[in-house]
Short mmCIF file of C-alpha atoms in Angstrom, two decimals:
data_model
loop_
_atom_site.label_atom_id
_atom_site.label_comp_id
_atom_site.label_asym_id
_atom_site.label_seq_id
_atom_site.Cartn_x
_atom_site.Cartn_y
_atom_site.Cartn_z
CA GLU B 307 29.51 -45.03 42.20
CA ASP B 308 27.73 -43.20 39.40
CA GLN B 309 24.34 -44.59 38.39
CA VAL B 310 22.04 -43.86 35.50
CA THR B 311 18.52 -45.28 35.30
CA GLN B 312 16.33 -44.82 32.25
CA SER B 313 12.59 -45.34 32.03
CA PRO B 314 10.59 -46.76 30.51
CA GLU B 315 12.63 -49.60 29.01
CA ALA B 316 10.42 -49.53 25.92
CA LEU B 317 7.82 -47.09 24.63
CA ARG B 318 5.40 -47.46 21.72
CA LEU B 319 3.80 -44.31 20.39
CA GLN B 320 1.43 -43.58 17.58
CA GLU B 321 2.77 -41.12 15.05
CA GLY B 322 2.06 -37.63 16.36
CA GLU B 323 1.63 -38.78 19.99
CA SER B 324 4.01 -36.71 22.11
CA SER B 325 5.73 -38.19 25.18
CA SER B 326 8.83 -38.03 27.37
CA LEU B 327 11.70 -40.34 28.24
CA ASN B 328 13.24 -40.16 31.69
CA CYS B 329 16.85 -40.41 32.84
CA SER B 330 17.51 -40.26 36.58
CA TYR B 331 21.10 -40.11 37.75
CA THR B 332 23.30 -40.29 40.83
CA VAL B 333 26.71 -38.69 40.52
CA SER B 334 29.13 -36.99 42.93
CA GLY B 335 29.33 -33.91 40.75
CA LEU B 336 27.86 -33.55 37.32
CA ARG B 337 30.22 -32.37 34.62
CA GLY B 338 27.74 -33.13 31.85
CA LEU B 339 24.70 -35.21 30.91
CA PHE B 340 24.54 -36.59 27.41
CA TRP B 341 21.82 -38.00 25.18
CA TYR B 342 22.63 -40.38 22.36
CA ARG B 343 20.50 -42.07 19.72
CA GLN B 344 21.24 -45.64 18.61
CA ASP B 345 19.68 -47.21 15.53
CA PRO B 346 19.58 -51.02 15.24
CA GLY B 347 22.93 -52.45 14.19
CA LYS B 348 24.74 -49.12 14.49
CA GLY B 349 26.83 -47.23 16.99
CA PRO B 350 25.37 -44.52 19.22
CA GLU B 351 25.12 -41.02 17.76
CA PHE B 352 25.46 -37.90 19.90
CA LEU B 353 22.37 -35.72 20.33
CA PHE B 354 22.73 -33.28 23.25
CA THR B 355 24.90 -32.18 26.14
CA LEU B 356 23.39 -30.53 29.24
CA TYR B 357 25.60 -29.03 31.94
CA SER B 358 23.42 -27.41 34.62
CA ALA B 359 19.94 -27.63 36.08
CA GLY B 360 17.42 -25.63 34.10
CA GLU B 361 19.27 -25.99 30.83
CA GLU B 362 17.34 -27.03 27.71
CA LYS B 363 18.47 -28.08 24.24
CA GLU B 364 16.33 -28.65 21.15
CA LYS B 365 16.78 -30.42 17.86
CA GLU B 366 13.87 -30.87 15.47
CA ARG B 367 11.17 -32.80 17.42
CA LEU B 368 13.44 -33.48 20.41
CA LYS B 369 13.96 -31.33 23.49
CA ALA B 370 16.21 -32.31 26.39
CA THR B 371 15.86 -30.77 29.84
CA LEU B 372 17.87 -31.15 33.05
CA THR B 373 17.14 -30.95 36.77
CA LYS B 374 19.45 -31.75 39.68
CA LYS B 375 18.38 -35.40 39.72
CA GLU B 376 17.02 -36.22 36.29
CA SER B 377 16.79 -35.37 32.63
CA PHE B 378 13.89 -35.67 30.24
CA LEU B 379 13.90 -36.16 26.51
CA HIS B 380 10.64 -34.77 25.18
CA ILE B 381 9.49 -35.96 21.78
CA THR B 382 6.89 -33.77 20.12
CA ALA B 383 4.70 -35.19 17.34
CA PRO B 384 7.06 -38.10 16.68
CA LYS B 385 7.48 -39.70 13.27
CA PRO B 386 8.39 -43.32 12.47
CA GLU B 387 11.96 -42.22 11.70
CA ASP B 388 12.33 -41.24 15.36
CA SER B 389 12.19 -44.95 16.24
CA ALA B 390 15.49 -45.86 17.92
CA THR B 391 17.02 -46.58 21.31
CA TYR B 392 17.83 -43.42 23.25
CA LEU B 393 20.76 -43.57 25.66
CA CYS B 394 21.53 -41.25 28.53
CA ALA B 395 25.03 -40.89 30.02
CA VAL B 396 26.70 -38.82 32.75
CA GLN B 397 30.20 -37.48 33.15
CA ASP B 398 31.45 -37.10 36.73
CA ASN B 399 33.56 -34.07 37.63
CA ARG B 400 35.12 -36.07 40.47
CA ASN B 401 37.21 -37.92 37.88
CA SER B 402 40.54 -36.43 36.92
CA GLY B 403 43.10 -36.93 34.21
CA ALA B 404 42.19 -39.55 31.66
CA GLY B 405 39.15 -40.52 33.72
CA SER B 406 37.63 -37.10 33.07
CA TYR B 407 36.39 -38.29 29.69
CA GLN B 408 34.55 -41.32 31.07
CA LEU B 409 30.84 -41.71 30.61
CA THR B 410 28.45 -43.90 32.61
CA PHE B 411 25.56 -45.01 30.41
CA GLY B 412 22.03 -46.04 31.22
CA LYS B 413 20.49 -49.10 29.60
CA GLY B 414 18.41 -47.04 27.19
CA THR B 415 14.79 -46.60 26.18
CA LYS B 416 13.68 -48.32 23.00
CA LEU B 417 11.20 -46.04 21.22
CA SER B 418 8.89 -47.36 18.51
CA VAL B 419 6.72 -44.91 16.58
CA ILE B 420 3.87 -46.59 14.74
CA PRO B 421 2.50 -44.95 11.56
CA ASN P 1410 36.34 -37.74 6.89
CA ALA P 1411 35.64 -41.41 7.68
CA GLY P 1412 35.19 -40.77 11.43
CA VAL P 1413 35.64 -43.93 13.51
CA THR P 1414 36.07 -47.19 11.61
CA GLN P 1415 36.05 -50.73 13.01
CA THR P 1416 37.01 -54.06 11.50
CA PRO P 1417 35.81 -56.73 11.22
CA LYS P 1418 32.05 -56.17 11.27
CA PHE P 1419 31.35 -59.71 12.41
CA GLN P 1420 33.54 -62.51 13.74
CA VAL P 1421 33.01 -66.05 14.98
CA LEU P 1422 35.65 -67.53 17.29
CA LYS P 1423 36.10 -70.79 19.08
CA THR P 1424 36.80 -70.83 22.79
CA GLY P 1425 40.48 -70.26 23.43
CA GLN P 1426 41.24 -68.49 20.16
CA SER P 1427 42.76 -65.03 20.14
CA MET P 1428 41.98 -62.12 17.88
CA THR P 1429 42.38 -58.38 17.49
CA LEU P 1430 39.53 -55.95 16.88
CA GLN P 1431 40.71 -52.95 14.93
CA CYS P 1432 39.68 -49.34 15.51
CA ALA P 1433 40.88 -46.22 13.73
CA GLN P 1434 39.84 -42.56 13.74
CA ASP P 1435 40.82 -39.68 11.48
CA MET P 1436 39.67 -36.76 13.64
CA ASN P 1437 42.94 -36.37 15.60
CA HIS P 1438 41.10 -37.13 18.84
CA GLU P 1439 43.29 -37.76 21.86
CA TYR P 1440 40.75 -39.94 23.68
CA MET P 1441 39.76 -43.38 22.43
CA SER P 1442 37.84 -46.09 24.21
CA TRP P 1443 36.35 -49.54 23.85
CA TYR P 1444 32.89 -50.52 25.09
CA ARG P 1445 30.94 -53.73 25.03
CA GLN P 1446 27.17 -53.75 24.72
CA ASP P 1447 25.11 -56.67 25.96
CA PRO P 1448 21.32 -57.04 26.11
CA GLY P 1449 20.00 -55.59 29.36
CA MET P 1450 23.46 -54.34 30.43
CA GLY P 1451 23.98 -51.15 28.48
CA LEU P 1452 27.37 -49.92 27.33
CA ARG P 1453 30.27 -50.87 29.60
CA LEU P 1454 33.75 -49.42 29.34
CA ILE P 1455 36.58 -51.92 28.76
CA HIS P 1456 39.74 -49.83 28.23
CA TYR P 1457 40.54 -46.27 27.27
CA SER P 1458 43.46 -44.10 26.21
CA VAL P 1459 44.25 -40.38 26.18
CA GLY P 1460 47.20 -40.59 23.84
CA ALA P 1461 49.94 -42.71 22.35
CA GLY P 1462 51.51 -44.90 24.99
CA ILE P 1463 48.82 -44.12 27.61
CA THR P 1464 46.10 -46.65 28.38
CA ASP P 1465 43.96 -47.47 31.40
CA GLN P 1466 41.33 -49.96 32.50
CA GLY P 1467 37.61 -49.35 32.51
CA GLU P 1468 34.82 -51.22 34.23
CA VAL P 1469 35.27 -54.65 32.58
CA PRO P 1470 38.94 -55.06 31.47
CA ASN P 1471 39.53 -58.74 32.26
CA GLY P 1472 40.40 -60.85 29.22
CA TYR P 1473 41.24 -57.86 27.04
CA ASN P 1474 44.44 -55.99 26.20
CA VAL P 1475 44.96 -52.70 24.42
CA SER P 1476 47.83 -50.61 23.15
CA ARG P 1477 48.05 -47.18 21.57
CA SER P 1478 51.11 -46.62 19.41
CA THR P 1479 49.59 -43.82 17.28
CA THR P 1480 46.88 -41.20 17.75
CA GLU P 1481 44.76 -42.87 15.04
CA ASP P 1482 44.69 -46.53 16.07
CA PHE P 1483 43.46 -48.32 19.19
CA PRO P 1484 43.26 -52.12 18.75
CA LEU P 1485 41.55 -54.39 21.26
CA ARG P 1486 43.02 -57.86 21.76
CA LEU P 1487 41.18 -60.87 23.11
CA LEU P 1488 43.83 -63.13 24.56
CA SER P 1489 41.86 -66.37 24.91
CA ALA P 1490 38.25 -65.99 23.85
CA ALA P 1491 35.46 -67.21 26.13
CA PRO P 1492 31.71 -67.51 25.47
CA SER P 1493 31.16 -64.70 28.01
CA GLN P 1494 32.92 -62.37 25.58
CA THR P 1495 30.14 -62.82 23.00
CA SER P 1496 28.97 -59.25 22.58
CA VAL P 1497 28.90 -56.20 20.36
CA TYR P 1498 32.04 -54.09 20.69
CA PHE P 1499 32.11 -50.37 20.02
CA CYS P 1500 35.10 -48.09 19.69
CA ALA P 1501 34.66 -44.38 20.39
CA SER P 1502 36.78 -41.25 20.28
CA SER P 1503 36.53 -37.68 21.55
CA ASP P 1504 38.57 -34.62 22.35
CA TRP P 1505 38.60 -32.26 25.31
CA GLY P 1506 37.63 -29.37 23.09
CA THR P 1507 34.04 -30.58 23.30
CA GLY P 1508 34.36 -31.54 26.97
CA GLY P 1509 35.27 -35.14 26.33
CA GLY P 1510 31.74 -36.47 26.66
CA THR P 1511 30.76 -35.89 23.05
CA GLN P 1512 31.97 -39.24 21.81
CA TYR P 1513 31.96 -40.48 18.23
CA PHE P 1514 31.24 -44.17 17.91
CA GLY P 1515 32.21 -46.67 15.25
CA PRO P 1516 29.69 -49.05 13.66
CA GLY P 1517 30.57 -51.93 15.96
CA THR P 1518 32.02 -55.44 15.75
CA ARG P 1519 29.69 -58.34 16.51
CA LEU P 1520 31.60 -61.18 18.12
CA LEU P 1521 30.30 -64.69 18.69
CA VAL P 1522 32.42 -67.08 20.76
CA LEU P 1523 31.43 -70.73 20.51
#
């Protein structure tokens, strides 16, 4: 059974204080690892896809990295508008047919950036 | 391009009532799915579909029915609502062109069952 564990559950940062969010995963074979951002009262919004260990993706103040067992979302010099819940999800290449699309989500890390 | 739309935004039901949550997408995506999100539980897959006439069960399908008669629409039916179905429901869609895991979510339906 695929498992995704995110830590910490909640993180408070001062504006400009860089940090990282962790996503550790257990999957038979990784097809892809995904990061989503969710603002209060809204649906998740796609951020990044990572496919293989060593891969990195960047977007503004966010950088996602991937190893064989975990992924990190690095936030550099965060701003209050970066406050949100960040979700990690995995896609298992063991699944076939319609199941190939399925994602297993972690519970998320709630990030608060204080001005 | 409206993306993924969901109606209603909020609904209150009494135990035993039935209702349908609507979901539509205008991106011609073949894959559509329903999730529920509960505090401390994360997103859990209820049902999914890869095309008209094709549906399958996810992790938590009990008490819910789905059908897919068109590419655009994927309604979720609660047959006899229970307090345990109080949750926030999200519909999502994707296509295999982006690997299937890049999913576009609707704004959600907040359901309270009394």
